[in-house]
Short mmCIF file of C-alpha atoms in Angstrom, two decimals:
data_model
loop_
_atom_site.label_atom_id
_atom_site.label_comp_id
_atom_site.label_asym_id
_atom_site.label_seq_id
_atom_site.Cartn_x
_atom_site.Cartn_y
_atom_site.Cartn_z
CA MET A 22 -0.33 0.16 -0.24
CA ASP A 23 1.38 3.21 -1.23
CA ILE A 24 1.84 6.34 1.24
CA ALA A 25 -1.40 8.39 0.31
CA ALA A 26 -3.27 4.97 0.53
CA HIS A 27 -2.40 5.66 4.10
CA ASP A 28 -4.79 9.15 4.37
CA ASP A 29 -7.74 7.52 2.77
CA LEU A 30 -9.93 6.31 5.22
CA GLU A 31 -14.24 6.48 5.64
CA ILE A 32 -15.96 5.68 8.58
CA VAL A 33 -19.91 4.64 7.99
CA GLY A 34 -22.86 3.88 10.46
CA ILE A 35 -25.91 3.14 9.66
CA ILE A 36 -29.10 4.46 10.11
CA ASN A 37 -32.74 2.55 11.28
CA HIS A 38 -36.06 3.80 10.33
CA ARG A 39 -37.41 2.66 14.10
CA GLY A 40 -35.68 1.64 17.06
CA GLY A 41 -34.42 -1.90 17.78
CA GLY A 42 -30.53 -3.26 15.85
CA VAL A 43 -28.09 -5.93 16.24
CA GLY A 44 -29.03 -8.14 18.00
CA ASP A 45 -32.65 -6.69 18.70
CA ALA A 46 -35.91 -6.94 17.48
CA PRO A 47 -37.56 -3.77 15.67
CA SER A 48 -39.59 -1.71 18.52
CA GLY A 49 -41.11 1.35 18.78
CA PRO A 50 -43.42 3.10 16.22
CA ASP A 51 -42.88 1.36 12.64
CA PHE A 52 -41.31 4.84 11.54
CA ASP A 53 -39.79 7.21 14.17
CA PRO A 54 -38.78 10.14 12.94
CA GLU A 55 -37.48 11.21 15.86
CA HIS A 56 -35.53 8.28 16.42
CA ILE A 57 -33.62 8.59 12.70
CA ARG A 58 -32.82 12.01 13.89
CA ARG A 59 -31.73 10.88 16.83
CA ALA A 60 -29.03 8.18 15.55
CA ALA A 61 -27.67 10.45 12.58
CA MET A 62 -27.42 13.17 15.39
CA SER A 63 -25.66 10.84 17.38
CA GLN A 64 -23.56 9.56 14.94
CA GLU A 65 -21.91 13.13 12.79
CA ALA A 66 -20.99 13.68 16.81
CA ALA A 67 -18.61 10.55 17.10
CA GLY A 68 -17.19 11.73 13.92
CA TYR A 69 -18.70 9.32 11.08
CA ASP A 70 -18.62 10.42 7.91
CA ARG A 71 -21.55 8.90 6.18
CA VAL A 72 -24.09 6.77 6.91
CA LEU A 73 -25.84 4.11 5.03
CA ILE A 74 -29.81 4.32 5.07
CA ALA A 75 -30.99 1.08 4.72
CA ASN A 76 -33.68 -0.29 2.04
CA THR A 77 -35.47 -3.33 0.82
CA THR A 78 -38.92 -3.79 -0.97
CA ILE A 79 -40.93 -3.55 2.27
CA MET A 80 -38.84 -0.14 3.70
CA PRO A 81 -39.44 2.96 3.72
CA GLU A 82 -38.24 5.04 1.01
CA SER A 83 -34.28 6.30 1.36
CA PHE A 84 -34.41 9.28 -0.48
CA ALA A 85 -37.00 10.63 1.18
CA ILE A 86 -35.07 9.44 4.55
CA GLY A 87 -31.88 11.09 3.39
CA ALA A 88 -33.49 14.89 2.10
CA TYR A 89 -35.12 14.99 5.98
CA LEU A 90 -31.99 14.40 7.88
CA SER A 91 -30.19 16.60 5.33
CA ALA A 92 -31.93 18.96 6.86
CA VAL A 93 -30.73 18.36 10.84
CA THR A 94 -27.12 17.49 10.08
CA THR A 95 -24.13 19.66 8.79
CA LYS A 96 -21.47 17.65 7.88
CA LEU A 97 -22.62 14.00 7.97
CA GLY A 98 -22.66 12.19 4.30
CA PHE A 99 -25.47 9.73 3.63
CA MET A 100 -24.56 6.40 1.46
CA LEU A 101 -28.49 6.01 0.11
CA ALA A 102 -29.77 2.16 -0.36
CA HIS A 103 -31.35 1.39 -3.46
CA ARG A 104 -32.91 -1.09 -5.71
CA PRO A 105 -32.36 -0.34 -9.95
CA GLY A 106 -35.69 -1.55 -11.72
CA PRO A 107 -38.94 0.12 -9.75
CA VAL A 108 -37.65 4.29 -10.40
CA MET A 109 -35.89 5.02 -13.78
CA PRO A 110 -32.56 5.36 -13.69
CA THR A 111 -32.79 9.08 -15.36
CA ALA A 112 -35.27 10.25 -12.14
CA ALA A 113 -32.94 8.40 -9.66
CA ALA A 114 -30.07 10.49 -11.04
CA ARG A 115 -31.99 13.77 -10.79
CA HIS A 116 -33.71 12.64 -7.16
CA LEU A 117 -30.27 12.35 -5.50
CA ALA A 118 -28.19 15.29 -7.79
CA THR A 119 -30.77 17.30 -6.03
CA LEU A 120 -30.23 15.52 -2.52
CA ASP A 121 -26.42 16.19 -2.93
CA ARG A 122 -26.65 19.71 -4.24
CA LEU A 123 -29.96 20.26 -0.85
CA SER A 124 -27.15 18.73 1.09
CA ASP A 125 -23.96 20.49 -0.06
CA GLY A 126 -21.94 17.34 -1.26
CA ARG A 127 -23.25 14.69 1.18
CA ALA A 128 -25.15 12.13 -1.05
CA ALA A 129 -24.02 8.70 -2.31
CA VAL A 130 -25.98 5.54 -3.78
CA HIS A 131 -25.24 1.77 -2.68
CA ILE A 132 -27.38 -0.26 -5.51
CA ILE A 133 -28.47 -3.26 -4.42
CA ALA A 134 -28.64 -5.81 -7.06
CA GLY A 135 -30.79 -7.94 -4.92
CA ALA A 136 -29.85 -11.50 -3.41
CA ASP A 137 -33.30 -12.86 -2.56
CA ASP A 138 -34.87 -13.52 -5.64
CA ARG A 139 -38.15 -13.75 -3.61
CA GLU A 140 -37.68 -10.12 -1.76
CA VAL A 141 -37.01 -8.65 -5.30
CA GLN A 142 -40.70 -10.21 -6.73
CA ALA A 143 -42.37 -7.84 -4.47
CA ASP A 144 -41.29 -5.23 -6.25
CA GLY A 145 -42.35 -6.81 -9.37
CA ALA A 146 -38.98 -8.25 -10.39
CA PHE A 147 -38.91 -11.74 -11.99
CA ASN A 148 -35.52 -11.98 -13.56
CA THR A 149 -32.82 -13.93 -12.40
CA LYS A 150 -29.93 -12.51 -10.12
CA GLU A 151 -27.15 -12.03 -13.22
CA ASP A 152 -30.09 -10.13 -15.33
CA ARG A 153 -30.02 -7.69 -12.35
CA TYR A 154 -26.33 -7.30 -12.11
CA ARG A 155 -26.63 -6.60 -15.75
CA LEU A 156 -29.51 -3.92 -15.51
CA ALA A 157 -27.83 -1.95 -12.77
CA GLY A 158 -24.95 -1.89 -14.46
CA GLU A 159 -26.61 -0.11 -17.36
CA TYR A 160 -28.64 1.86 -14.40
CA VAL A 161 -25.41 3.61 -13.19
CA GLU A 162 -24.34 4.11 -16.73
CA VAL A 163 -27.34 6.04 -17.48
CA MET A 164 -27.13 8.12 -14.28
CA ARG A 165 -23.80 8.93 -14.71
CA LYS A 166 -24.71 10.24 -18.39
CA MET A 167 -27.22 11.95 -16.64
CA TRP A 168 -25.12 13.70 -14.24
CA SER A 169 -22.23 14.40 -16.70
CA ALA A 170 -24.37 15.27 -20.24
CA THR A 171 -24.45 18.61 -20.84
CA GLU A 172 -26.23 17.98 -24.18
CA PRO A 173 -29.34 15.57 -24.33
CA PHE A 174 -28.22 12.10 -24.74
CA ASP A 175 -29.84 9.00 -26.09
CA TYR A 176 -28.40 5.55 -24.95
CA ASP A 177 -29.26 1.80 -26.11
CA GLY A 178 -28.91 -1.11 -23.97
CA GLU A 179 -29.50 -4.32 -23.23
CA PHE A 180 -32.28 -2.75 -20.05
CA TYR A 181 -33.01 0.36 -20.89
CA LYS A 182 -33.53 3.00 -23.32
CA PHE A 183 -33.68 6.70 -23.86
CA ARG A 184 -33.87 9.21 -26.54
CA GLY A 185 -33.31 13.23 -25.52
CA SER A 186 -32.06 12.16 -21.60
CA SER A 187 -30.61 15.25 -19.52
CA SER A 188 -30.99 17.32 -16.23
CA MET A 189 -31.18 20.51 -15.47
CA ILE A 190 -29.61 19.86 -11.43
CA ARG A 191 -25.62 18.00 -11.72
CA PRO A 192 -24.35 16.95 -8.26
CA ASN A 193 -22.15 19.15 -6.34
CA LEU A 194 -18.98 18.16 -7.51
CA GLY A 195 -19.91 16.95 -10.74
CA SER A 196 -20.78 12.90 -9.70
CA ILE A 197 -21.97 10.83 -6.57
CA PRO A 198 -20.16 8.03 -4.88
CA VAL A 199 -21.42 4.82 -6.35
CA TYR A 200 -21.13 1.97 -4.05
CA TRP A 201 -21.77 -2.42 -5.12
CA GLY A 202 -21.68 -5.41 -3.84
CA GLY A 203 -21.95 -8.91 -4.63
CA THR A 204 -19.37 -11.64 -4.74
CA SER A 205 -20.00 -12.85 -8.20
CA ASP A 206 -17.85 -13.10 -10.72
CA LEU A 207 -20.26 -10.87 -12.91
CA ALA A 208 -21.16 -8.69 -9.57
CA LEU A 209 -17.23 -8.36 -9.19
CA ASP A 210 -16.99 -7.26 -12.71
CA VAL A 211 -19.77 -5.29 -13.38
CA GLY A 212 -19.21 -3.07 -10.25
CA GLY A 213 -15.42 -2.45 -11.66
CA ARG A 214 -17.15 -1.33 -14.25
CA VAL A 215 -18.88 1.20 -12.97
CA ALA A 216 -18.73 1.27 -9.48
CA ASP A 217 -16.47 3.75 -7.11
CA VAL A 218 -16.23 1.16 -3.82
CA TYR A 219 -16.84 -1.62 -3.54
CA ALA A 220 -18.94 -3.23 -0.18
CA MET A 221 -18.13 -6.42 1.46
CA GLY A 222 -19.31 -8.08 4.73
CA GLY A 223 -16.95 -8.78 7.39
CA ASP A 224 -15.16 -11.71 6.71
CA THR A 225 -12.03 -13.46 7.27
CA PHE A 226 -8.15 -11.79 6.22
CA ALA A 227 -7.48 -14.30 3.46
CA ARG A 228 -10.96 -14.47 2.04
CA ALA A 229 -11.88 -10.25 2.65
CA GLY A 230 -7.78 -10.11 1.01
CA ALA A 231 -9.14 -12.03 -1.89
CA LEU A 232 -12.63 -10.28 -2.49
CA ALA A 233 -11.13 -6.43 -2.46
CA SER A 234 -8.48 -8.06 -4.87
CA GLY A 235 -10.74 -8.87 -6.76
CA ALA A 236 -12.62 -6.47 -7.05
CA ARG A 237 -9.57 -3.57 -7.81
CA ALA A 238 -8.78 -6.99 -10.22
CA ALA A 239 -12.02 -5.99 -11.97
CA ALA A 240 -12.11 -2.10 -11.94
CA ALA A 241 -8.25 -2.48 -13.41
CA ARG A 242 -9.75 -4.49 -16.58
CA HIS A 243 -11.80 -1.78 -17.53
CA GLY A 244 -9.27 0.64 -16.78
CA ARG A 245 -10.15 2.06 -13.80
CA GLU A 246 -9.66 2.50 -9.60
CA ILE A 247 -11.96 1.22 -7.01
CA LYS A 248 -11.69 1.20 -3.47
CA VAL A 249 -13.41 -1.13 -0.97
CA LEU A 250 -15.94 -1.10 2.47
CA MET A 251 -16.68 -3.67 4.77
CA THR A 252 -19.31 -4.12 6.95
CA MET A 253 -18.59 -5.06 10.67
CA VAL A 254 -20.37 -5.41 13.84
CA ILE A 255 -18.19 -3.91 17.09
CA LEU A 256 -18.19 -5.42 20.00
CA LEU A 257 -15.65 -3.31 22.14
CA GLY A 258 -14.65 -4.04 26.28
CA ASP A 259 -12.52 -1.80 28.60
CA THR A 260 -10.73 -5.89 28.99
CA GLU A 261 -10.87 -8.51 26.87
CA ASP A 262 -12.70 -10.59 28.44
CA ALA A 263 -15.34 -8.31 29.13
CA ALA A 264 -15.83 -7.74 25.61
CA TRP A 265 -15.90 -11.79 24.99
CA ALA A 266 -18.55 -10.85 27.96
CA ARG A 267 -21.19 -9.01 26.62
CA ALA A 268 -20.23 -11.25 22.83
CA ASP A 269 -21.89 -14.17 25.20
CA ARG A 270 -24.84 -11.92 26.62
CA LEU A 271 -25.70 -10.50 23.13
CA PHE A 272 -25.30 -14.41 22.13
CA ASP A 273 -27.50 -15.59 24.66
CA LYS A 274 -30.04 -13.10 23.50
CA VAL A 275 -30.58 -13.58 19.56
CA THR A 276 -30.62 -17.92 20.13
CA ALA A 277 -33.35 -17.06 22.28
CA GLN A 278 -35.03 -14.47 19.89
CA MET A 279 -34.59 -17.40 17.05
CA ALA A 280 -36.17 -19.96 19.35
CA THR A 281 -39.32 -17.34 19.07
CA VAL A 282 -39.05 -16.27 15.51
CA GLY A 283 -37.83 -18.51 14.01
CA ASN A 284 -36.89 -18.64 10.07
CA VAL A 285 -39.80 -16.65 9.17
CA ALA A 286 -39.06 -13.74 10.52
CA MET A 287 -35.59 -13.98 8.97
CA GLY A 288 -36.95 -14.06 5.52
CA GLY A 289 -37.30 -17.31 5.36
CA LYS A 290 -40.49 -19.40 4.35
CA PRO A 291 -43.10 -21.60 6.48
CA GLY A 292 -41.64 -24.99 6.53
CA GLU A 293 -38.13 -24.34 4.75
CA PRO A 294 -34.78 -25.09 5.88
CA GLU A 295 -33.30 -22.90 7.54
CA GLU A 296 -30.44 -23.19 5.44
CA LYS A 297 -31.90 -22.83 2.61
CA ALA A 298 -33.04 -19.53 3.71
CA ALA A 299 -30.09 -18.16 3.95
CA ALA A 300 -29.50 -17.92 0.22
CA GLY A 301 -26.94 -16.32 -2.49
CA ALA A 302 -24.55 -14.08 -0.35
CA PHE A 303 -25.45 -14.79 2.99
CA GLN A 304 -24.30 -18.36 2.02
CA ARG A 305 -20.98 -16.92 2.70
CA MET A 306 -21.74 -15.51 6.14
CA LEU A 307 -23.19 -18.88 6.70
CA SER A 308 -20.31 -21.28 6.10
CA GLN A 309 -17.88 -18.63 7.93
CA SER A 310 -19.86 -20.17 10.82
CA LYS A 311 -19.34 -23.33 10.20
CA GLU A 312 -15.70 -22.44 10.64
CA GLY A 313 -15.59 -21.94 14.00
CA ASP A 314 -16.35 -19.19 16.77
CA ARG A 315 -13.11 -17.90 16.81
CA LEU A 316 -11.54 -16.29 13.73
CA ASP A 317 -8.46 -14.71 12.88
CA ASN A 318 -7.56 -12.44 16.11
CA CYS A 319 -10.62 -11.40 17.24
CA LEU A 320 -13.49 -12.59 14.44
CA TRP A 321 -16.33 -13.87 16.19
CA THR A 322 -18.99 -15.29 13.75
CA GLY A 323 -21.61 -16.34 17.02
CA LEU A 324 -23.85 -14.29 15.73
CA ASN A 325 -23.18 -15.44 11.75
CA LYS A 326 -24.27 -18.83 13.56
CA ALA A 327 -27.25 -17.44 15.11
CA TYR A 328 -29.10 -15.55 12.22
CA LYS A 329 -27.73 -18.85 9.95
CA GLY A 330 -26.31 -16.76 8.13
CA ARG A 331 -28.78 -13.94 7.25
CA GLY A 332 -27.47 -10.48 6.83
CA ASN A 333 -23.68 -8.92 7.64
CA ASN A 334 -23.07 -10.39 11.50
CA SER A 335 -19.54 -10.62 11.00
CA VAL A 336 -18.36 -9.48 14.27
CA LEU A 337 -14.44 -7.87 15.77
CA VAL A 338 -14.66 -8.68 19.67
CA GLY A 339 -12.00 -6.56 21.69
CA THR A 340 -10.68 -3.63 23.10
CA PRO A 341 -10.27 -0.78 21.01
CA GLN A 342 -6.51 -0.96 20.73
CA GLN A 343 -7.68 -5.13 19.86
CA VAL A 344 -10.54 -3.91 17.12
CA ALA A 345 -7.92 -1.24 15.69
CA ASP A 346 -5.24 -3.36 15.02
CA THR A 347 -7.54 -5.83 13.46
CA LEU A 348 -9.27 -3.52 11.38
CA MET A 349 -5.47 -1.84 10.65
CA GLU A 350 -4.65 -5.48 9.16
CA TYR A 351 -7.83 -5.40 6.72
CA ARG A 352 -6.43 -2.17 5.24
CA ARG A 353 -3.15 -3.65 4.56
CA LEU A 354 -5.30 -5.76 2.74
CA GLY A 355 -6.39 -3.12 0.91
CA VAL A 356 -10.35 -1.97 2.85
CA THR A 357 -10.10 1.70 3.35
CA ARG A 358 -13.78 2.34 4.05
CA PHE A 359 -15.60 0.29 7.85
CA LEU A 360 -18.93 0.30 8.27
CA LEU A 361 -19.15 -0.41 11.81
CA ARG A 362 -23.04 -1.68 13.22
CA SER A 363 -23.17 -2.53 16.54
CA PRO A 364 -25.89 -2.99 19.21
CA ASP A 365 -26.22 0.16 20.51
CA GLN A 366 -25.73 2.27 17.44
CA ASP A 367 -26.32 5.96 19.35
CA ARG A 368 -24.29 4.69 22.66
CA ASP A 369 -21.31 2.80 20.61
CA ALA A 370 -20.50 5.31 17.84
CA ILE A 371 -19.89 7.41 20.80
CA ILE A 372 -17.50 5.34 22.21
CA ILE A 373 -16.14 3.77 18.51
CA GLY A 374 -15.46 7.16 17.34
CA ARG A 375 -13.59 8.51 20.93
CA GLU A 376 -11.90 5.44 21.46
CA LEU A 377 -11.51 3.37 18.22
CA VAL A 378 -10.89 5.46 15.69
CA PRO A 379 -8.34 7.50 16.78
CA GLU A 380 -6.42 4.21 17.91
CA LEU A 381 -6.97 3.37 14.46
CA LYS A 382 -5.72 6.78 12.89
CA ALA A 383 -2.70 6.60 15.32
CA LEU A 384 -1.81 2.94 13.24
CA MET A 385 -1.64 4.88 10.15
CA ALA A 386 0.16 7.54 11.26
CA ARG A 387 2.64 5.32 12.72
CA GLU A 388 2.56 2.94 9.75
CA ARG A 389 3.01 5.81 7.25
CA SER A 390 6.60 7.42 9.18
CA LEU A 391 7.73 4.24 8.81
CA GLN A 392 7.26 3.74 5.42
CA THR A 393 8.34 7.53 4.71
CA ALA A 394 11.45 6.96 7.04
CA ALA A 395 12.31 3.35 4.70
#
């Protein structure tokens, strides 16, 4: 990693539309603007660079939440999860550019192709996952043209055709960061062609490094560069024993919940085997949980085991120093952005911002100094 790369760091949080989080069932009103506002302000105060505003076929609309938060925050960026298809890319490009201008350049978009065929059918998408990735690639191409074209343009693709498209509004800096996920060869290739940041779930050093290398190689084949983001759940303690005791309590809590709500609440069908319900990208999380409870330095697979692979629930457990050492190792493998989730996002964000991130930055500075001296 070159010296300049040592200065490249982005810390991302997450905004849910109601109470509840890692290890907790949803609580309170089905849509809670005060919770949304409070979560955004706490993560902004903790020094997070941006937050993910999640979206699925049943969740409140992420663009509207981003617009709301742009008015109650001043520095926090927004990564808006967005699924191509229900909204035309020309309209989505204008929506995003408008939000970016309203927020003074704080908008980003996370393109979600949809790993689960059953879920996307709720919005009328009956195509295959492979089709969705190719469609998503065209979607981003059209959005980029909308953001950059100075004259009306035509577009002829496999999935989209436009004539005389243009926009009166452009993003603050001419474009908007595009995040992208997926572990298949097709997902990596299309992401390498159109995205700015490749986003992956937490994993071991070996597999995370391989995916990061694969994403960068895919971008290089298209004459581009791409950054890499990894999602991790963070469990910190004043001591190592305290952190692992917290992990044990969380595991007991989640397994008790799953014994009650079971597979259906996690997205499966009644009577469907739980391992089958963990389809697509989640199979990787399920496989990880079968390798052992503790992997590498402080990677805990207990939540992936409890949730049967559903979701990105790989966990780093330890003191701020231990977790920072581990994040630094991921950085050496090419991961420069971290989406950090926690059971109590508001409270934990303060600790992460006050203790974990400064420790990580100190390690980065130390390594940069050593590299400069060499």
